[in-house]
Short mmCIF file of C-alpha atoms in Angstrom, two decimals:
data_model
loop_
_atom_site.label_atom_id
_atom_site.label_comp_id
_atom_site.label_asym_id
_atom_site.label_seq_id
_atom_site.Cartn_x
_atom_site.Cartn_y
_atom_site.Cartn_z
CA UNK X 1 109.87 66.31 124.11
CA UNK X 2 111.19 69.77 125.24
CA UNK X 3 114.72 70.81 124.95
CA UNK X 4 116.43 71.53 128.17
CA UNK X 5 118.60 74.14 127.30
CA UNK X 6 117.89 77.79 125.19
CA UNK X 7 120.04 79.53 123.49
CA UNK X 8 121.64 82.04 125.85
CA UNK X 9 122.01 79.15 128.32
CA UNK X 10 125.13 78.90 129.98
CA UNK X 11 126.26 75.22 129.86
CA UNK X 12 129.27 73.21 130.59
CA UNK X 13 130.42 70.40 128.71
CA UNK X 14 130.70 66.88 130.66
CA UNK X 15 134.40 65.88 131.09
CA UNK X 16 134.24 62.09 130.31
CA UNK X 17 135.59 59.31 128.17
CA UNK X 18 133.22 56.32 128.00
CA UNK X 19 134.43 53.65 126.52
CA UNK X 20 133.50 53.41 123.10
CA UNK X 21 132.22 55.74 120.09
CA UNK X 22 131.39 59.52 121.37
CA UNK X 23 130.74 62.62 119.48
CA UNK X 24 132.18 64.94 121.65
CA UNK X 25 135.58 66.29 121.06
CA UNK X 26 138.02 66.08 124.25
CA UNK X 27 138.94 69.74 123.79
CA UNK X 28 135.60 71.29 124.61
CA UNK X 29 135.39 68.91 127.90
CA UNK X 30 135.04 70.39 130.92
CA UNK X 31 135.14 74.18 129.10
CA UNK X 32 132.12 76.45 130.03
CA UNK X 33 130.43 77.63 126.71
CA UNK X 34 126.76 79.41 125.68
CA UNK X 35 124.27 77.59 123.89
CA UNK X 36 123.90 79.40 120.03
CA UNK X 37 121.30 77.13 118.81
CA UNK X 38 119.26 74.32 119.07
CA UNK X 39 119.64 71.96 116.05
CA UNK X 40 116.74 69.84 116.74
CA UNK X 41 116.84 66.12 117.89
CA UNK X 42 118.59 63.59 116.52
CA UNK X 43 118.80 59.31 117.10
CA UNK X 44 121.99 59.09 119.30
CA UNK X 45 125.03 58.25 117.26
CA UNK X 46 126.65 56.83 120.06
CA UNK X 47 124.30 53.85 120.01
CA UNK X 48 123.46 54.05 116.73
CA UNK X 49 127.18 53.10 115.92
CA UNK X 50 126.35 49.27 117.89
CA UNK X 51 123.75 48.80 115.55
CA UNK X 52 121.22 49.99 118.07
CA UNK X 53 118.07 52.32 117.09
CA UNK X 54 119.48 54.98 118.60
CA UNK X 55 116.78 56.56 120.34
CA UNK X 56 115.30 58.21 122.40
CA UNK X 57 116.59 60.70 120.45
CA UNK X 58 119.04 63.60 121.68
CA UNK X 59 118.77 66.92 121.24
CA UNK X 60 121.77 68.37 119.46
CA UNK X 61 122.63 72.38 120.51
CA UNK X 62 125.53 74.62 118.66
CA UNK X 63 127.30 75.90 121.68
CA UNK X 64 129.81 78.89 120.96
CA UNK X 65 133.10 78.97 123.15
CA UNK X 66 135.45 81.88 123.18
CA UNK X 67 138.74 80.74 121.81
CA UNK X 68 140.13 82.59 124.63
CA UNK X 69 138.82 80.10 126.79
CA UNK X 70 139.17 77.13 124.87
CA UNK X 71 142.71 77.86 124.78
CA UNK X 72 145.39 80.01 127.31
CA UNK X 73 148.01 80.62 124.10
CA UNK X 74 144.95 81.87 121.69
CA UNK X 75 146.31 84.42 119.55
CA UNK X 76 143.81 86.00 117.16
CA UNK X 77 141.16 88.58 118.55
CA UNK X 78 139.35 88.21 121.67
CA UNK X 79 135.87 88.32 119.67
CA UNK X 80 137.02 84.91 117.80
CA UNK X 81 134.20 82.39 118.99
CA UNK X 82 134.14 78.67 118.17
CA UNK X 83 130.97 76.64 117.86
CA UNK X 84 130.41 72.98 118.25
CA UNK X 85 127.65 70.78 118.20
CA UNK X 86 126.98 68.69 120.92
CA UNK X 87 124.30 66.82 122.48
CA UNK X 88 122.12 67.39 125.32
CA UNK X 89 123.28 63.97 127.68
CA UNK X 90 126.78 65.80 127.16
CA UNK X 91 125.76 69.12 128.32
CA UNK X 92 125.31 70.30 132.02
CA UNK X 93 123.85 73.91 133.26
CA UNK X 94 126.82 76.28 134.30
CA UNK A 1 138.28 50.64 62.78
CA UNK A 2 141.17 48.36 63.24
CA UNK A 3 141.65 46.93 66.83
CA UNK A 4 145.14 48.08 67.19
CA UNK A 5 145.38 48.76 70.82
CA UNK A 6 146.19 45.47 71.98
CA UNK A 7 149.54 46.43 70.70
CA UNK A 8 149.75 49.45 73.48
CA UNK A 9 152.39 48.97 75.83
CA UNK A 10 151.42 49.25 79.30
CA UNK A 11 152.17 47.85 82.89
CA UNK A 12 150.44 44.33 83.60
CA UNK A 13 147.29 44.82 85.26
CA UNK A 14 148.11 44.59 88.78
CA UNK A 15 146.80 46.15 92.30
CA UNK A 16 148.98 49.04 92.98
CA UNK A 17 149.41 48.38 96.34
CA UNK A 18 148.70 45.06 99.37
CA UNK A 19 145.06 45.60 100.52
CA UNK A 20 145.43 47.37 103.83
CA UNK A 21 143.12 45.35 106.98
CA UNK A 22 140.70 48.58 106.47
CA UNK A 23 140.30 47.66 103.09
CA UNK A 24 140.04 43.71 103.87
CA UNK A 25 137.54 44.75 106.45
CA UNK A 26 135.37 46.25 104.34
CA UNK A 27 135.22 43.76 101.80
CA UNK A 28 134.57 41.03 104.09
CA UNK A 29 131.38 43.68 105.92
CA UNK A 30 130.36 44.03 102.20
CA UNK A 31 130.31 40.23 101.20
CA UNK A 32 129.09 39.61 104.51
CA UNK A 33 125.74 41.91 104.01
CA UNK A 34 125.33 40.57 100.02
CA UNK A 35 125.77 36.92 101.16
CA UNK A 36 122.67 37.79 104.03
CA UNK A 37 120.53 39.37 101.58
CA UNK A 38 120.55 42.80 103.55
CA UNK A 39 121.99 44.29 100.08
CA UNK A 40 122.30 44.24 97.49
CA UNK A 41 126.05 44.64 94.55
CA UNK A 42 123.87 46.71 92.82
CA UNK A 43 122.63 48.42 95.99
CA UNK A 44 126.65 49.56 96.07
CA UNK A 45 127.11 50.33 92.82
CA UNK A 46 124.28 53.19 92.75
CA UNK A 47 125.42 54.35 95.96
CA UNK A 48 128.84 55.15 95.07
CA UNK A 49 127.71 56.28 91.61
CA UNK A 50 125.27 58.50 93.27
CA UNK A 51 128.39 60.03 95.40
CA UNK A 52 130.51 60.49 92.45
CA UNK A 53 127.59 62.47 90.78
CA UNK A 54 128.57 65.19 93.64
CA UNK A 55 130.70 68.23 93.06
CA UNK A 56 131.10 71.76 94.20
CA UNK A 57 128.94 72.96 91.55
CA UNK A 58 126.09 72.11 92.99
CA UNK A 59 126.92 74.73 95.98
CA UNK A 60 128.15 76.97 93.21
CA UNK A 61 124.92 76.83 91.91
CA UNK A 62 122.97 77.69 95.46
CA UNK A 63 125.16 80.02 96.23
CA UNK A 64 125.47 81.96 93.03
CA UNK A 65 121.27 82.12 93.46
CA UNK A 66 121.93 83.38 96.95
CA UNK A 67 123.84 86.44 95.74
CA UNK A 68 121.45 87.58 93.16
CA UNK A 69 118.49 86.40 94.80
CA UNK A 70 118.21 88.06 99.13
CA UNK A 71 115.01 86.46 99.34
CA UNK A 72 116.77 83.24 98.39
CA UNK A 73 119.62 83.91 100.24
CA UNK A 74 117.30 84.49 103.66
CA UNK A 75 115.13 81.09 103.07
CA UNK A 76 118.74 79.16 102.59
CA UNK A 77 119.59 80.55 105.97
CA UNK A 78 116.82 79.49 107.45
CA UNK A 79 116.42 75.97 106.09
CA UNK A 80 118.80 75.03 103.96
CA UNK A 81 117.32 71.90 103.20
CA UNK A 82 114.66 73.30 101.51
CA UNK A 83 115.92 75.87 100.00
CA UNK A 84 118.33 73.70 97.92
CA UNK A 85 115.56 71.70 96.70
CA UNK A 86 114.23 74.66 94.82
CA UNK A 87 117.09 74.54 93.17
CA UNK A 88 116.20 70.75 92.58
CA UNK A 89 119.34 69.63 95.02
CA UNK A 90 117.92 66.68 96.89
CA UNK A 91 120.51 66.91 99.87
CA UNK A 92 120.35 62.77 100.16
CA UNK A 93 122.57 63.03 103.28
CA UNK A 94 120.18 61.37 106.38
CA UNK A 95 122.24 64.66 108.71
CA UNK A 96 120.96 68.44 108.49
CA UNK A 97 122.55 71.39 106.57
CA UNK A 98 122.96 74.83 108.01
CA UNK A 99 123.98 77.66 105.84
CA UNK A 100 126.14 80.68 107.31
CA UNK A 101 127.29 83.71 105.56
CA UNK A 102 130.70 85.83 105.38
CA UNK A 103 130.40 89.20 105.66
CA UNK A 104 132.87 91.92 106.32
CA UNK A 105 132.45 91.40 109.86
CA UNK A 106 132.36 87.78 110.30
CA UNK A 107 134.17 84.87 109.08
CA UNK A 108 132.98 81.53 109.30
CA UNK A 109 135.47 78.56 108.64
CA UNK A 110 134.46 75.04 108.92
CA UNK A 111 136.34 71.61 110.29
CA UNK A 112 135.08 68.48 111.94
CA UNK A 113 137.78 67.43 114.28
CA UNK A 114 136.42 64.27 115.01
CA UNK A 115 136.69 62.80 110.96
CA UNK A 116 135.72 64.38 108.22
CA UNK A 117 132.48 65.53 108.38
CA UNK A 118 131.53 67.76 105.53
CA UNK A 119 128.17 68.52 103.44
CA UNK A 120 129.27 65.55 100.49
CA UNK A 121 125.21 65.80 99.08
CA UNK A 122 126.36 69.56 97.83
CA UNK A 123 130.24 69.73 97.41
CA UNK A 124 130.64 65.66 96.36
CA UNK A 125 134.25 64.47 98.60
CA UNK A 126 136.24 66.51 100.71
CA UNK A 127 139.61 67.39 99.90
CA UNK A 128 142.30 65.38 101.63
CA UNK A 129 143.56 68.19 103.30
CA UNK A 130 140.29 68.63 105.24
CA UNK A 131 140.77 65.12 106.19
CA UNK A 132 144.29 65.76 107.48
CA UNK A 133 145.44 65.84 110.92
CA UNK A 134 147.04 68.87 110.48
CA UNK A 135 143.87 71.02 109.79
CA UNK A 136 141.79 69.44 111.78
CA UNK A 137 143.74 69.84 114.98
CA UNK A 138 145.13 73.44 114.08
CA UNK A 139 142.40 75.42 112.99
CA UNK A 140 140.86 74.89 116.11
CA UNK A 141 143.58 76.53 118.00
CA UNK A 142 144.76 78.56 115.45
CA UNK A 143 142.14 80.01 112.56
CA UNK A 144 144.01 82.78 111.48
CA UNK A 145 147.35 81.44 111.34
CA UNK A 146 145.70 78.26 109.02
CA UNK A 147 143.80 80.46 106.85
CA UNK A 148 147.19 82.45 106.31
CA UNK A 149 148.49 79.72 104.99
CA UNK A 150 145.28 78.98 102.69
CA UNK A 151 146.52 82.67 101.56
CA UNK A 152 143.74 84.33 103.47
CA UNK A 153 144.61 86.75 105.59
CA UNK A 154 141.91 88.19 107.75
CA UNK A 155 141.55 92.29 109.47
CA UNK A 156 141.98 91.90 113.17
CA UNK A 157 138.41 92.95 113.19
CA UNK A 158 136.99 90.60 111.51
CA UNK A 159 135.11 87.82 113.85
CA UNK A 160 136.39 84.65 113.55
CA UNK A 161 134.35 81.50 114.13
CA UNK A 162 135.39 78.33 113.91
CA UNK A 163 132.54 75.34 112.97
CA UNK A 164 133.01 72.18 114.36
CA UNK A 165 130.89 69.87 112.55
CA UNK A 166 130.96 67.15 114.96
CA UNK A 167 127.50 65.45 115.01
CA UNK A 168 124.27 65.60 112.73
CA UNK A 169 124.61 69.05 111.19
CA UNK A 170 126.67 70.20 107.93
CA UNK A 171 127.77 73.58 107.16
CA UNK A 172 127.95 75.51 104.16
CA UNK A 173 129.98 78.64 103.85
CA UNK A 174 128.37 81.70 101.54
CA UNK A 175 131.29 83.61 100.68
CA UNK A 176 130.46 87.20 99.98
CA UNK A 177 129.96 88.27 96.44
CA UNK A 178 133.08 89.65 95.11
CA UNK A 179 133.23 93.34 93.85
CA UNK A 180 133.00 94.09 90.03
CA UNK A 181 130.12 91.23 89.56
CA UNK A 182 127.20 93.56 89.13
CA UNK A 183 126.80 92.73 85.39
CA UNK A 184 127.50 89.29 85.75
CA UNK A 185 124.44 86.70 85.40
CA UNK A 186 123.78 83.55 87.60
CA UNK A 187 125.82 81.07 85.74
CA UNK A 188 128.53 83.67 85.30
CA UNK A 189 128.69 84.32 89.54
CA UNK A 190 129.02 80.71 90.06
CA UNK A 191 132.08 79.88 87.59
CA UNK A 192 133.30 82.23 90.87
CA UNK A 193 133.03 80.37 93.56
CA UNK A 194 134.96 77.61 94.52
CA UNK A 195 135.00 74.51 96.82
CA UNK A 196 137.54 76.10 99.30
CA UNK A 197 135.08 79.36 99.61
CA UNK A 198 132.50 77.21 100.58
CA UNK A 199 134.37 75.76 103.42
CA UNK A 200 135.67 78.89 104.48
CA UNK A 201 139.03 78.82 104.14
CA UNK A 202 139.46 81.17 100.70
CA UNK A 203 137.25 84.07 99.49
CA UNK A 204 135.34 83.71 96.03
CA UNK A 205 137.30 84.51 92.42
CA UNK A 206 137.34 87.75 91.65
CA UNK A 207 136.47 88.35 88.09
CA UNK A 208 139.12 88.61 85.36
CA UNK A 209 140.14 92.15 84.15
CA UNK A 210 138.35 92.70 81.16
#
């Protein structure tokens, strides 16, 4: 099992609201970001929380944003980054 | 001894407030699970007692090694996990820890805008305000602004960056070690740091003016 993504990677984040538990925030959807790290894999809290086994498991990345582009109004210095962690099914190259 | 405080007055034993359908919820789940044998009350006693047995000293502890220790300070960074248990801090929490450090130059601050993630193996509960709406939607959008009103006010050229611990990973903040400490010994440095320095949003004590 090999990671798809490597830090430096330019990814967006899926826009999408399944029904159900998810993990990633609505904020980041759809906003272009750069993966920062890879935290290693992980059993899939989205099935996990059905009482499923939750694998396979997912790879789970840190991916920084600039808060510039996470938000239009952002007010603090342009080098202010945020990082999230997110999982690979969420994440598609940009 | 003479059993004189059955003459205490105090309220009649009562719940202080009507069960909410959270809490009614969980009690059924609970009696539920004992009734099928999957746990066990005891099972629930030790976990919550193990919780409880959490505080921010613990971090104190690994971070106060951190400062007088670089070598220490390097392996926390790199696994945190193991580093901690060196300190013989079992981090009993089935999600990761990551360790990040303040600097001059870069200021880490750390939310989970989905609930209330937080590292509870090394700093025991989170505060309610971490819990809060308020921070967790805010500080997001607005770090410096938020940490102003924590009382920390950051240089415009400081690097902000925000942690959203969404998933499987916990963050710990190492605040840098405040000025005037160089005598100090381990136990000394960690009286210093506090819960809120750990999270990011507030610097370590400074020593008291001798």
């Amino acid at each position: 099992m090999t990671p798809r993504f490597k830090p430096g990677d330019r990814v967006r984040v899926r826009a999408d609201s399944p029904p159900g538990h998810i993990r990633t925030p609505k904020y980041v959807q759809g906003k272009t970001g750069e993966v920062a790290g890879i935290h290693g894999a992980f059993r899939n809290p989205e099935t996990l929380a059905y009482g499923r086994d939750g694998l396979p498991k997912q790879f789970l990345y840190v991916v920084r944003f600039d808060e510039r582009d996470l938000w239009q109004q952002y007010r603090g210095s342009p080098r202010d980054t945020l990082l999230v962690d997110v999982y690979e099914h969420w994440l598609d190259p940009a | 001894m003479h059993d004189d405080h059955h003459d205490d007055p105090h309220a009649p034993l009562a719940h202080d407030h009507p069960q909410t359908e959270f809490e009614k919820r969980v009690d059924a789940v609970q009696a539920l699970l004992i009734e099928k044998g999957i746990i066990t009350p005891d099972d629930v006693r030790r976990a919550v007692e193990e919780m409880d047995s959490r505080s921010p000293a613990l971090g104190a502890k690994v971070i106060a090694r951190a400062w007088v220790d670089p070598a220490f300070k390097g392996r926390l960074l790199a696994n945190a996990k193991r580093a901690i248990a060196e300190l013989g801090i079992e981090f009993t929490q089935e999600a990761a820890l990551f360790a990040v450090e303040n600097t001059e130059k870069v200021h880490h601050v750390v939310v989970c805008t989905l609930c209330s993630c937080y590292p509870r193996g090394l700093l025991g509960y989170p505060p309610d305000w971490y819990k809060s709406l308020n921070y967790r939607s805010r500080v997001v959008v607005d770090p410096r602004g938020v940490l102003k009103e924590f009382g920390l006010e950051l240089d415009a050229n400081v690097e902000v960056r925000v942690l959203d611990s969404t998933a499987d990973m916990r963050y710990l903040v190492i605040p840098p070690r405040p000025a005037g400490t160089e005598r100090m010994d381990e136990e000394e440095l960690a009286s210093l740091v506090t819960r809120d320095s750990m999270i990011g949003v507030a610097r370590a004590r400074t020593p008291a003016l001798q």
